[in-house]
Amino acid sequence: MKYEAVRGFNYQPSYGSHGLETWGDGFDVAVFREEIGRGKEYFPGMNAVRLWLSFDAYVRDPKAVAARFHEVVGLADELDVRFIPTLFNGWHSYPDFGGISLEVVSFWGGDELFDEVFLPYLREFVEPHADDKRILLWDLCNEPFNSACCERSQQVFSDWLKRVYEACKTLGATAPIAVSSVPDMPSIKRLEPISDVLTFHPYFAWNTWMKKPEQFRCFVDEVVAFGRTTGKPLLATETGWGALDDKKRAEVLAVELDTLAGRGIGFTAHLLHHTLVADGHRPEYGPITKAGYMAFVEKDGSLRPYHEIFNDF
């Protein structure tokens, strides 16, 4: 599949807010099958799903969590999708999904402990699918620099991610490897050397840092120009800034998806299904940030009003 043809979603099952629930004892493959399948019904062109894995859940029960991941990958042919497994997460909100932090990576990510702590995880998850065509892309980490506010701390993450990248290559991963960046050119450029595909998160954040559609389009054009200098393909692994108002959210989507499709950039929108994970639910299920409500499918399984707009792109 060419990356420009990707039309997919980030997916979190509806039953959990933290990776320990999603992949731990609460894991339910039937929910994955039902909710991703429901997405295919509403969005027939959906061909990719970005999965958020949980290193926290793996640490608690390594063999069981690895087996659950393999089981979900096994749904690919049945659901006619390919998967983008995201191995680590650097985004933290409320409730917290879990993941890495500067403190964790500083302590555990160095030469002495990397092979003891992180390499077994990569062996369990990456090696069995090293040449698996159901894997579209390995996303090493979601937004790793979110808690790294200075050069020194970003270098800690960069050094660790380079070890993760090299380990995946050594384990035989044939699918491209990337690291998904926030919508920030310095971050995108910093992650480029360990990204076979430039994966970024173009959000038309209309109520915060990117208030005009023109700003959004200019940013995407800047990424496209940088991509040309590297010769690497682009993929938007998140897009779809939220809103509590359904029609407003669809208007935001129209700007984002039209911009991306018009420039030949594929995307996995955020977020397929209502979920207890932050930004994936309405206010009665937890705190709401300026990202609003980002799901396309409601808690009751109905299509969110106006969100069939995805099919136009």
XYZ file of C-alpha atoms in Angstrom:
313
model
C 0.000 0.000 0.000
C 1.314 3.435 -0.904
C 1.303 5.799 2.036
C -0.630 8.418 0.099
C -3.483 5.880 -0.154
C -3.765 5.333 3.612
C -7.238 6.153 4.938
C -7.519 4.966 8.484
C -7.974 5.702 12.138
C -6.320 5.567 15.505
C -8.242 3.087 17.602
C -8.664 2.582 21.321
C -11.245 0.034 22.500
C -14.185 1.574 24.295
C -13.773 -0.317 27.561
C -10.579 1.218 29.001
C -8.801 4.493 29.703
C -5.307 3.138 30.453
C -3.085 0.684 28.617
C -3.230 -1.628 31.632
C -6.970 -1.991 30.975
C -6.762 -2.077 27.196
C -4.130 -4.818 27.008
C -4.224 -6.200 30.557
C -6.795 -8.368 32.294
C -9.632 -6.385 30.728
C -8.531 -7.222 27.183
C -11.382 -8.317 24.934
C -10.572 -9.190 21.336
C -14.289 -9.374 20.553
C -14.525 -5.618 21.203
C -11.625 -4.955 18.820
C -13.357 -7.063 16.164
C -16.750 -5.419 16.678
C -15.602 -1.807 16.848
C -13.069 -1.922 14.021
C -15.629 -3.860 11.983
C -18.193 -1.158 12.706
C -15.688 1.364 11.414
C -15.442 -0.563 8.141
C -19.218 -0.427 7.810
C -19.347 3.350 8.201
C -16.097 4.041 6.343
C -15.689 1.394 3.599
C -12.427 2.901 2.422
C -10.782 2.452 5.831
C -7.637 0.429 5.192
C -5.373 1.058 8.194
C -5.599 1.104 11.984
C -3.030 2.627 14.307
C -2.905 0.589 17.509
C -1.541 1.999 20.750
C 0.338 -0.729 22.612
C 1.171 -0.639 26.309
C 4.640 -1.298 27.679
C 3.112 -0.921 31.151
C 0.778 -3.872 30.530
C 3.647 -5.889 29.059
C 5.790 -5.373 32.160
C 2.966 -6.732 34.309
C 2.290 -9.858 32.205
C 4.710 -10.192 29.271
C 3.594 -13.442 27.630
C -0.132 -12.780 27.953
C 0.079 -9.241 26.589
C 2.241 -10.324 23.643
C -0.283 -13.071 22.844
C -3.102 -10.502 22.909
C -1.252 -8.322 20.419
C -0.701 -11.295 18.099
C -4.408 -12.075 18.356
C -5.362 -8.557 17.292
C -2.944 -8.627 14.346
C -4.736 -11.835 13.369
C -7.871 -9.772 12.680
C -6.222 -7.934 9.778
C -7.422 -10.162 6.943
C -10.901 -10.590 8.404
C -11.351 -6.820 8.739
C -9.395 -5.944 5.589
C -7.022 -3.517 7.295
C -3.322 -3.231 7.980
C -1.966 -2.227 11.359
C 0.403 0.468 12.574
C 1.516 -0.728 16.024
C 2.735 2.126 18.215
C 5.216 0.562 20.612
C 5.604 3.363 23.174
C 3.705 6.507 24.110
C 5.016 9.896 25.188
C 1.673 11.744 25.398
C 0.116 12.120 28.818
C -3.277 13.583 29.632
C -6.081 12.856 32.073
C -6.891 10.099 32.585
C -3.377 9.001 31.748
C -3.027 6.262 29.148
C 0.397 5.402 30.529
C 3.723 5.279 28.749
C 7.202 6.686 28.960
C 8.566 9.822 30.609
C 11.898 11.571 30.840
C 12.543 10.004 34.234
C 11.810 6.503 32.946
C 13.931 6.833 29.824
C 16.803 8.502 31.701
C 16.970 5.645 34.183
C 16.078 2.600 32.086
C 17.044 3.609 28.544
C 20.827 3.695 28.813
C 23.332 1.131 27.606
C 23.353 -0.801 30.881
C 19.623 -1.521 31.143
C 18.216 -1.221 27.610
C 18.881 -4.841 26.662
C 17.474 -6.052 29.958
C 14.292 -3.965 29.948
C 13.290 -2.945 26.421
C 14.880 -5.541 24.142
C 12.712 -8.447 25.431
C 9.591 -6.378 24.649
C 10.764 -5.739 21.108
C 11.578 -9.415 20.659
C 8.088 -10.444 21.778
C 6.242 -7.902 19.617
C 8.387 -7.083 16.584
C 10.313 -10.253 15.832
C 7.254 -12.537 15.307
C 5.929 -10.022 12.757
C 9.258 -9.020 11.239
C 8.127 -9.816 7.678
C 4.387 -9.721 8.302
C 2.551 -7.911 5.498
C -0.273 -7.104 7.923
C 2.058 -4.569 9.529
C 2.045 -1.372 7.486
C 4.505 0.522 9.676
C 6.164 0.269 13.078
C 5.626 3.489 15.010
C 8.289 3.489 17.705
C 6.760 6.155 19.934
C 3.842 8.530 19.963
C 4.974 12.141 20.498
C 8.140 11.395 22.476
C 9.152 14.993 23.178
C 5.960 16.066 24.947
C 7.682 15.978 28.326
C 11.087 17.078 27.027
C 11.310 20.848 27.194
C 15.018 21.416 26.713
C 17.795 20.256 24.435
C 19.339 17.932 27.004
C 16.093 16.094 27.733
C 15.251 15.765 24.042
C 18.655 14.226 23.493
C 17.892 11.607 26.144
C 14.791 10.586 24.205
C 16.608 10.721 20.871
C 19.395 8.442 22.088
C 16.876 5.950 23.466
C 14.783 5.996 20.296
C 17.873 5.374 18.206
C 18.491 2.225 20.264
C 14.876 1.150 19.730
C 15.160 1.815 15.986
C 18.395 -0.155 15.651
C 17.014 -3.029 17.715
C 13.945 -3.312 15.459
C 16.156 -3.362 12.382
C 18.372 -6.030 13.970
C 15.279 -8.106 14.756
C 14.529 -8.141 11.031
C 11.625 -5.705 10.760
C 10.915 -5.257 7.053
C 8.056 -2.785 7.376
C 9.263 0.808 7.587
C 9.939 2.276 11.026
C 9.027 5.777 12.150
C 8.442 8.009 15.162
C 5.278 10.128 15.217
C 5.855 13.803 15.930
C 3.734 16.637 17.222
C 3.010 19.378 14.630
C 6.337 21.121 15.126
C 9.070 21.380 12.489
C 12.051 21.129 14.886
C 10.592 17.911 16.312
C 9.899 16.473 12.853
C 13.432 17.279 11.735
C 14.960 15.823 14.865
C 13.135 12.520 14.381
C 13.855 12.263 10.650
C 17.101 10.237 10.937
C 15.246 7.407 12.718
C 12.126 7.590 10.562
C 11.875 5.703 7.277
C 8.561 7.516 6.794
C 7.975 11.040 8.124
C 5.006 10.566 10.441
C 3.493 13.694 11.948
C 0.308 14.993 13.570
C -1.196 17.862 11.561
C -3.942 19.318 13.727
C -5.992 22.360 12.796
C -6.181 23.353 16.463
C -8.745 26.067 15.826
C -9.241 27.001 19.499
C -5.619 27.109 20.585
C -2.327 27.350 18.670
C -3.464 27.220 14.989
C -6.547 29.382 14.686
C -6.725 29.954 10.906
C -7.009 27.387 8.108
C -4.259 29.268 6.295
C -1.864 28.608 9.184
C -2.652 24.922 8.987
C -2.124 24.747 5.241
C 1.168 26.631 5.499
C 2.411 24.229 8.152
C 1.542 21.186 6.025
C 3.255 22.779 3.031
C 6.378 23.279 5.155
C 6.360 19.565 6.054
C 5.867 18.629 2.387
C 8.828 20.790 1.390
C 11.004 19.202 4.060
C 9.870 15.748 2.978
C 11.053 16.450 -0.546
C 14.544 17.269 0.719
C 14.735 13.880 2.454
C 13.152 11.780 -0.296
C 10.993 10.091 2.345
C 7.220 9.579 2.153
C 4.844 11.369 4.526
C 2.018 9.990 6.634
C -0.245 11.836 9.051
C -0.624 9.313 11.861
C -2.991 11.645 13.711
C -5.300 14.390 12.501
C -8.805 15.483 13.392
C -8.738 18.149 16.093
C -11.873 17.815 18.163
C -14.894 19.807 19.236
C -17.874 19.049 21.431
C -20.162 20.414 18.733
C -20.563 17.769 16.014
C -20.920 20.190 13.110
C -17.922 22.271 14.192
C -15.811 19.138 14.412
C -16.841 18.173 10.864
C -15.835 21.638 9.656
C -12.409 21.160 11.211
C -12.097 17.759 9.557
C -12.955 19.278 6.187
C -9.988 21.655 6.457
C -7.573 18.964 7.619
C -8.551 16.125 5.306
C -8.903 18.311 2.224
C -5.454 19.771 2.867
C -3.836 16.384 3.348
C -5.581 14.600 0.487
C -4.877 17.520 -1.839
C -1.160 17.154 -1.151
C -1.093 13.378 -1.519
C -0.676 12.658 2.200
C -2.415 9.634 3.677
C -3.795 9.754 7.205
C -5.053 7.850 10.222
C -7.550 10.171 11.859
C -8.002 10.446 15.577
C -10.169 8.658 16.835
C -12.328 5.845 15.422
C -14.578 4.991 18.361
C -15.830 6.520 21.587
C -13.455 5.453 24.354
C -12.642 6.278 27.949
C -9.143 7.283 26.834
C -8.587 11.039 27.101
C -10.104 13.103 24.260
C -12.149 10.114 23.113
C -15.336 10.778 25.054
C -18.003 13.326 25.896
C -17.879 15.346 29.157
C -19.957 12.950 31.232
C -17.130 10.413 30.983
C -14.276 12.613 32.185
C -12.402 15.919 31.830
C -12.332 17.628 28.435
C -9.348 19.577 27.137
C -9.297 22.022 24.230
C -8.920 18.988 21.991
C -12.607 18.432 22.662
C -14.247 15.188 21.593
C -12.397 13.365 18.821
C -14.335 10.139 18.193
C -16.140 9.356 14.920
C -18.390 6.612 16.309
C -20.538 7.193 19.382
C -20.675 5.077 22.522
C -23.904 3.405 21.330
C -22.266 2.437 18.036
C -24.006 5.060 15.918
C -22.130 7.258 13.478
C -21.473 10.680 14.964
C -23.499 13.362 13.122
C -21.734 14.882 10.093
C -18.757 12.532 10.424
C -19.468 10.660 7.200
C -17.364 13.503 5.774
C -14.390 11.156 6.158
C -15.684 9.252 3.131
C -15.315 12.333 0.916
C -11.536 12.081 1.052
